[in-house]
PDB file of N, CA and C in Angstrom:
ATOM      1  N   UNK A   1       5.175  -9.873  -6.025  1.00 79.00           N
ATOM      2  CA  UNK A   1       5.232  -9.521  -4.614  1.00 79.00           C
ATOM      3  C   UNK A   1       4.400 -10.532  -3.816  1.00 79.00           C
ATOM      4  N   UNK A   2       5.019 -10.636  -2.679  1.00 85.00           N
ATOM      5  CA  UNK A   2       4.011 -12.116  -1.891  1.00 85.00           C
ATOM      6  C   UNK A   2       3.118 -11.624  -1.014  1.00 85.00           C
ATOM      7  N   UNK A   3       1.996 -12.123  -1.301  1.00 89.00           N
ATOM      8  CA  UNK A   3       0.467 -11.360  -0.433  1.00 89.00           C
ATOM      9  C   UNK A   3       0.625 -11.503   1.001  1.00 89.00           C
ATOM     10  N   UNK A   4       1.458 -10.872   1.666  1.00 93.00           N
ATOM     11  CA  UNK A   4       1.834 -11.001   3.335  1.00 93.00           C
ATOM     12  C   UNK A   4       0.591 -10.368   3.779  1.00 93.00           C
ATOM     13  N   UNK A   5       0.525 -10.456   5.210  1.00 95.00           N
ATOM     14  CA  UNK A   5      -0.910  -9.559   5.765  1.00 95.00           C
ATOM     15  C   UNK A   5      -0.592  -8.319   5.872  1.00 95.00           C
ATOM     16  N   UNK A   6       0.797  -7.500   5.664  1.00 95.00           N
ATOM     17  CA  UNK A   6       0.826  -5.969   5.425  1.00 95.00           C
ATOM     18  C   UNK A   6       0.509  -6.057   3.912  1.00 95.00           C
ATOM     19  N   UNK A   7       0.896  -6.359   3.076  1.00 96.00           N
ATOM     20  CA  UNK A   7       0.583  -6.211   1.724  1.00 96.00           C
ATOM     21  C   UNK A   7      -0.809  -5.969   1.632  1.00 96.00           C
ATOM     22  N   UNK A   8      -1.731  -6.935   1.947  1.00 96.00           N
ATOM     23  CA  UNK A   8      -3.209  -6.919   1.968  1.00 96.00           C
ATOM     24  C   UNK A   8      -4.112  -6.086   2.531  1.00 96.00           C
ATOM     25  N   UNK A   9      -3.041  -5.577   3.698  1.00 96.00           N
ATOM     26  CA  UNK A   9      -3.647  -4.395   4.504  1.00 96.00           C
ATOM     27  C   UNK A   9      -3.474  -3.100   3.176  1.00 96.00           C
ATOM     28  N   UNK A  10      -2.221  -3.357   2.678  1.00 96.00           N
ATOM     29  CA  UNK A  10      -2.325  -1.695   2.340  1.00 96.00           C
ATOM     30  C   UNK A  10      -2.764  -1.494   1.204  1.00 96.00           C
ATOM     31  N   UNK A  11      -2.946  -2.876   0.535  1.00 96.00           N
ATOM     32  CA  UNK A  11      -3.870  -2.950  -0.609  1.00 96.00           C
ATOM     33  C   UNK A  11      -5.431  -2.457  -0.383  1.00 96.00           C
ATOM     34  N   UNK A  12      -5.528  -2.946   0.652  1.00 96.00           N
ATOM     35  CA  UNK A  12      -7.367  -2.053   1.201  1.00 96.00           C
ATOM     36  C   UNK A  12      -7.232  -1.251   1.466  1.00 96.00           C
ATOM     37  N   UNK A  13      -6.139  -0.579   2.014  1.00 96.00           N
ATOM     38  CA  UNK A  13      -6.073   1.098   2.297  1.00 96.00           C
ATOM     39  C   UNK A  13      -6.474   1.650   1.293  1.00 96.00           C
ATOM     40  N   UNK A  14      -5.485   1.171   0.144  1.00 95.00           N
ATOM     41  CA  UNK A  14      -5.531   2.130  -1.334  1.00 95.00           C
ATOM     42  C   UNK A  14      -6.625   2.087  -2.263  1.00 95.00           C
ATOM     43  N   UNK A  15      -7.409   0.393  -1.895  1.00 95.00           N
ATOM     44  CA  UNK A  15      -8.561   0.124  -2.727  1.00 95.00           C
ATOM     45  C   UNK A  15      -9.588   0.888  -2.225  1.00 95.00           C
ATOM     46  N   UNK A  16      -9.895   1.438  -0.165  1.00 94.00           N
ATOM     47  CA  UNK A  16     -11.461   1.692   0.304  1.00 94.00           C
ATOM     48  C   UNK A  16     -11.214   2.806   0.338  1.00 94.00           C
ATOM     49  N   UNK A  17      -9.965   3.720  -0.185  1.00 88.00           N
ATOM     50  CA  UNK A  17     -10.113   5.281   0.228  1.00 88.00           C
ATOM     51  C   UNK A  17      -9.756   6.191  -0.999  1.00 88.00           C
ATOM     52  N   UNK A  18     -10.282   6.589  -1.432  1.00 83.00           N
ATOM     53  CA  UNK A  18     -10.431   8.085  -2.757  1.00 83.00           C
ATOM     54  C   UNK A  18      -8.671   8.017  -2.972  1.00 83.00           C
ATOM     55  N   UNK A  19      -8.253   8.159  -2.189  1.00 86.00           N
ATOM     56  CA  UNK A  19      -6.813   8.568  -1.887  1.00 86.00           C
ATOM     57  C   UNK A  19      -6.095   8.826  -0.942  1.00 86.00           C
ATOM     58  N   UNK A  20      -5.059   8.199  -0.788  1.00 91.00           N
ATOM     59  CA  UNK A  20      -4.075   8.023   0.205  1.00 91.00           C
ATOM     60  C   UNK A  20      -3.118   8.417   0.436  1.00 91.00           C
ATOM     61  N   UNK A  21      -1.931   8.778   0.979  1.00 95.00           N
ATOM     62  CA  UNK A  21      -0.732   9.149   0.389  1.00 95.00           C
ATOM     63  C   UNK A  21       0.016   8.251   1.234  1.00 95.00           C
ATOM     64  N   UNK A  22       1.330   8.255   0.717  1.00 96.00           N
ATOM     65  CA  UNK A  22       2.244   7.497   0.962  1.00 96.00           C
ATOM     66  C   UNK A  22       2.688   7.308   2.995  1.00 96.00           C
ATOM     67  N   UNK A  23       2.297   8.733   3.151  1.00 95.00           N
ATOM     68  CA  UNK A  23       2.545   9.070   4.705  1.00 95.00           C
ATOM     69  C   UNK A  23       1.922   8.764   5.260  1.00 95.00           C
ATOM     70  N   UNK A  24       0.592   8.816   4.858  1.00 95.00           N
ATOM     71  CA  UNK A  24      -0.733   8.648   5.592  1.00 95.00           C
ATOM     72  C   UNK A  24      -0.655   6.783   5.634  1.00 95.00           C
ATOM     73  N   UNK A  25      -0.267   6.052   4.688  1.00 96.00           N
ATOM     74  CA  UNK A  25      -0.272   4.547   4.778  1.00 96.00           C
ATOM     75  C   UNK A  25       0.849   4.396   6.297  1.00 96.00           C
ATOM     76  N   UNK A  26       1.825   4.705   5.824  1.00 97.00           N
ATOM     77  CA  UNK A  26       3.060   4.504   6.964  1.00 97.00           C
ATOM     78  C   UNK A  26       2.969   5.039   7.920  1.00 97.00           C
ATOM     79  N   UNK A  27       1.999   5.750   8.587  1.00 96.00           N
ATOM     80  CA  UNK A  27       1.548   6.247   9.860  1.00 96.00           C
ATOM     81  C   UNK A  27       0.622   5.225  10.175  1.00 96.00           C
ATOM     82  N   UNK A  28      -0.287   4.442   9.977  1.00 96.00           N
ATOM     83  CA  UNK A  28      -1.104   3.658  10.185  1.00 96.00           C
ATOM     84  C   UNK A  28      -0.372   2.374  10.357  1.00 96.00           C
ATOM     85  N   UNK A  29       0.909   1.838   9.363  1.00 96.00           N
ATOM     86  CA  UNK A  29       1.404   0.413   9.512  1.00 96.00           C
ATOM     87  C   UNK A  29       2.535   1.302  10.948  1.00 96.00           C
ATOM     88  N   UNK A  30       2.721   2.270  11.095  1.00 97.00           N
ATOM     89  CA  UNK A  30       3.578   2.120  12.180  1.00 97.00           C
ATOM     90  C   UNK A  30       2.297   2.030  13.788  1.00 97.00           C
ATOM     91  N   UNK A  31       1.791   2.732  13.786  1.00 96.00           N
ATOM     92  CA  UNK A  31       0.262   2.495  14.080  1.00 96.00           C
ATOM     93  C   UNK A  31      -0.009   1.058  14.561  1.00 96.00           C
ATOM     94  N   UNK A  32      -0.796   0.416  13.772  1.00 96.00           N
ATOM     95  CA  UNK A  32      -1.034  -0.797  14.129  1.00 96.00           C
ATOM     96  C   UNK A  32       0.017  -2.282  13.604  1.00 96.00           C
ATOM     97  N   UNK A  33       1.069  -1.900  12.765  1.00 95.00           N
ATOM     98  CA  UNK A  33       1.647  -2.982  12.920  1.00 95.00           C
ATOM     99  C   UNK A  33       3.174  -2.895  13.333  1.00 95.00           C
ATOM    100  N   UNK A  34       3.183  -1.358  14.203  1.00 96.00           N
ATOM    101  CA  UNK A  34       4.197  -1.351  15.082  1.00 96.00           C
ATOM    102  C   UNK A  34       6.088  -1.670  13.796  1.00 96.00           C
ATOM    103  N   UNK A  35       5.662  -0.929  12.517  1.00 94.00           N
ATOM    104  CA  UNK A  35       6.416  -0.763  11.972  1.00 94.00           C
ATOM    105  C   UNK A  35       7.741   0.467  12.041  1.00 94.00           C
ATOM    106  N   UNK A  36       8.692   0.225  12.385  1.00 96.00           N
ATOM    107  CA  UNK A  36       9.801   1.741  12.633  1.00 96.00           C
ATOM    108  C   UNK A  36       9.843   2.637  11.671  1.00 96.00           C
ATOM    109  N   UNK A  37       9.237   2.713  11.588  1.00 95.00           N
ATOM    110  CA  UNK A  37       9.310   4.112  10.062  1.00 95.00           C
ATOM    111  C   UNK A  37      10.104   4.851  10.229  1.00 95.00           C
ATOM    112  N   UNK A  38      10.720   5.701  11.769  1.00 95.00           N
ATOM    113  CA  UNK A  38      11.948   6.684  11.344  1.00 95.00           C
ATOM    114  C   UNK A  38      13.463   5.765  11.062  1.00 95.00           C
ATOM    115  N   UNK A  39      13.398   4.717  10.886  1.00 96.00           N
ATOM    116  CA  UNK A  39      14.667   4.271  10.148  1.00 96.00           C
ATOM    117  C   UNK A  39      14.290   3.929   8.916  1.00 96.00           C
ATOM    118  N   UNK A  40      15.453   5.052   8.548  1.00 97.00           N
ATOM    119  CA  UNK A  40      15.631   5.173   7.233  1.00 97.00           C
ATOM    120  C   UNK A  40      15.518   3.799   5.955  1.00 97.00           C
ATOM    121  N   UNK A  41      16.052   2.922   6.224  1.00 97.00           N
ATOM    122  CA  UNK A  41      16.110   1.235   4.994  1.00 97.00           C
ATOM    123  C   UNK A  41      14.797   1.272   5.313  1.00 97.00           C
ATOM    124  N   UNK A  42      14.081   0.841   6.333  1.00 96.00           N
ATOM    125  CA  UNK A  42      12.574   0.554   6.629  1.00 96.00           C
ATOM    126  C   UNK A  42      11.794   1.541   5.848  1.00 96.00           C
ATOM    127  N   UNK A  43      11.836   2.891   5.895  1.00 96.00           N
ATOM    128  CA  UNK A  43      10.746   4.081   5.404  1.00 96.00           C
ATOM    129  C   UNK A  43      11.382   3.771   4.152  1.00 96.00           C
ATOM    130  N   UNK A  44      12.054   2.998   3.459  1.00 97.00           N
ATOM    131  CA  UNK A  44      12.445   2.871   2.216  1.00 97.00           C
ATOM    132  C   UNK A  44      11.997   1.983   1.364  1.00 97.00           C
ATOM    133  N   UNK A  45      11.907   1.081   2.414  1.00 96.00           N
ATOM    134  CA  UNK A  45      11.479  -0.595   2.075  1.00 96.00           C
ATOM    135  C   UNK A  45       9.949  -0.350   1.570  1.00 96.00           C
ATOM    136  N   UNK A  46       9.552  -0.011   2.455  1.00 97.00           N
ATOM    137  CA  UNK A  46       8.171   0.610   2.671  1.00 97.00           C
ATOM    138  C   UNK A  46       7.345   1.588   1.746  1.00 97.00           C
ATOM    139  N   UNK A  47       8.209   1.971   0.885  1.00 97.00           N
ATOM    140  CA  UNK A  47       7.751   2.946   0.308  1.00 97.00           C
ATOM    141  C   UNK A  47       7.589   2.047  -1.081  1.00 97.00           C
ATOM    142  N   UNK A  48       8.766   1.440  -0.979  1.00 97.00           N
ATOM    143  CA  UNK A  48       9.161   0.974  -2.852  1.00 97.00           C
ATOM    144  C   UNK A  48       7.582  -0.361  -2.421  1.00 97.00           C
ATOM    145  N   UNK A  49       7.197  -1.079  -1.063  1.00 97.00           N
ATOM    146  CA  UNK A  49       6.277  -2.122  -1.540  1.00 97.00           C
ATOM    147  C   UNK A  49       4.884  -1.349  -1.540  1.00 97.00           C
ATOM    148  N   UNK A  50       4.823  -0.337  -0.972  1.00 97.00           N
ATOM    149  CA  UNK A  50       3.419   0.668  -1.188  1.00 97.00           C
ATOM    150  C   UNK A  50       3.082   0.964  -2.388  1.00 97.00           C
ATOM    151  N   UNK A  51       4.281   1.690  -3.274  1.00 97.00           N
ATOM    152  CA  UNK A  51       4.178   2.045  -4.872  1.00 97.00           C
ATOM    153  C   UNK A  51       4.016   0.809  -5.096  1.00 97.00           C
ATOM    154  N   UNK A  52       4.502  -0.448  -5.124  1.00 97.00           N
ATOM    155  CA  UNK A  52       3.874  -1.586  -6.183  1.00 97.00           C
ATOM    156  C   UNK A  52       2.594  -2.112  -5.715  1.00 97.00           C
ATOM    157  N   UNK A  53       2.436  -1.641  -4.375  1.00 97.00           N
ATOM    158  CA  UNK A  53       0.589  -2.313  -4.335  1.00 97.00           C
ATOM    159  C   UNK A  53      -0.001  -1.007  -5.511  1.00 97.00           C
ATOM    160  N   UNK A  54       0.057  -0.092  -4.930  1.00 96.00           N
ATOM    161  CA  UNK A  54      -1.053   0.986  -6.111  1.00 96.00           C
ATOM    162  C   UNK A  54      -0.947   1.082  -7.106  1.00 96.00           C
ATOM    163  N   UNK A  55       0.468   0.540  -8.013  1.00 96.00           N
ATOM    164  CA  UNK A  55       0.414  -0.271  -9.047  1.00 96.00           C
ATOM    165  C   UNK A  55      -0.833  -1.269  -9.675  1.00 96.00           C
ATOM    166  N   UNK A  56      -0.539  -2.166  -8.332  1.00 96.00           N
ATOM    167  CA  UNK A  56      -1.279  -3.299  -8.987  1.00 96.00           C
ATOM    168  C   UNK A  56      -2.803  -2.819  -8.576  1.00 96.00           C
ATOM    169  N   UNK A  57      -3.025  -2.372  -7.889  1.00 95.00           N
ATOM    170  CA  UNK A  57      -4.905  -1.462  -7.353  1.00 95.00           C
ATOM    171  C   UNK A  57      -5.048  -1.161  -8.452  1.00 95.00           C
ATOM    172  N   UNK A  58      -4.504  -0.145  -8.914  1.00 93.00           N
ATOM    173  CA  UNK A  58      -4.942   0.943  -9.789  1.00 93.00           C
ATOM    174  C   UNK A  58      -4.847  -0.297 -11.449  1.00 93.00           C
ATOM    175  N   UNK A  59      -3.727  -1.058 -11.320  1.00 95.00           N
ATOM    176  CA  UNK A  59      -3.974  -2.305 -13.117  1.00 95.00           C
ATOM    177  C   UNK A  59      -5.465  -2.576 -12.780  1.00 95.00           C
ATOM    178  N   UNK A  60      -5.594  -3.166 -11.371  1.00 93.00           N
ATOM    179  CA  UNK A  60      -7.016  -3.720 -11.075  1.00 93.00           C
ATOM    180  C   UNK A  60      -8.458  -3.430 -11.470  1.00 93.00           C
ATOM    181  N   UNK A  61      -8.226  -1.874 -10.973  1.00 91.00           N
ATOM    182  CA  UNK A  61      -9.245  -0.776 -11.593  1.00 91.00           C
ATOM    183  C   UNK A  61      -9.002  -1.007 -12.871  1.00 91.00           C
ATOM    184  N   UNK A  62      -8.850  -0.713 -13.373  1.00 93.00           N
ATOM    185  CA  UNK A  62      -8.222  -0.464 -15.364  1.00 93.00           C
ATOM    186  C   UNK A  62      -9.338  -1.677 -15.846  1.00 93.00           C
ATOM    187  N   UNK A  63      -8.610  -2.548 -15.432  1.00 92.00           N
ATOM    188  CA  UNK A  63      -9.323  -3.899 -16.037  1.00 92.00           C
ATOM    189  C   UNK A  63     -11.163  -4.366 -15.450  1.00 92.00           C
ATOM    190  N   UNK A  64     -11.179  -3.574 -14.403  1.00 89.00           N
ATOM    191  CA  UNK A  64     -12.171  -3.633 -13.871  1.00 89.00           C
ATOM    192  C   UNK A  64     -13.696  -3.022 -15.230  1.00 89.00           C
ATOM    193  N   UNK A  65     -12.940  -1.810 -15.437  1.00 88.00           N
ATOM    194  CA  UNK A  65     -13.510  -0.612 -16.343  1.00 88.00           C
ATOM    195  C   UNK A  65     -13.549  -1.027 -17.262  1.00 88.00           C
ATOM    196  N   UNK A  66     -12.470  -1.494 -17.908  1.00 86.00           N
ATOM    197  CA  UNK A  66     -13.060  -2.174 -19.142  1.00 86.00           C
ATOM    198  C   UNK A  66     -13.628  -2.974 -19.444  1.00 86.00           C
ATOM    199  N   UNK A  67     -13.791  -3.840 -18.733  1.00 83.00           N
ATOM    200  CA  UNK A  67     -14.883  -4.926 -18.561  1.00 83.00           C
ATOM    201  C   UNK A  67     -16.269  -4.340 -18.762  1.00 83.00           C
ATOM    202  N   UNK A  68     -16.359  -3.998 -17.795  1.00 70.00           N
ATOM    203  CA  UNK A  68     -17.671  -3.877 -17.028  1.00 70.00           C
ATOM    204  C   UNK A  68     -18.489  -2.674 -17.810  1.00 70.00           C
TER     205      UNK A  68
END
């Protein structure tokens, strides 16, 4: 996935907060980056690149832990 400045944003969402949910991210990118969320392809698009950031957060953590 290519580190765009929404990507990075919602990668800190998911990294500085206990927990997030999927709604709560897409209220904020419609919010401040003026994203359409009630169309449907968009709240779709949106969803499938959210699940692969907390994917990769959460590999992050993993590897973090075992390390350390």
């Amino acid at each position: 996935m290519r580190e765009t400045r929404i990507v990075k944003y919602i990668k800190s969402l998911i990294r500085n907060h206990k927990y997030m949910t999927t709604e709560d991210i897409m209220l904020l990118l419609e919010k401040y980056y003026r994203v359409p969320i009630s169309v449907p392809s968009v709240y779709y698009k949106y969803r499938k690149i959210i699940k692969e950031c907390r994917k990769e957060v959460y590999k992050e953590r993993r590897r973090k832990r075992r390390r350390g």
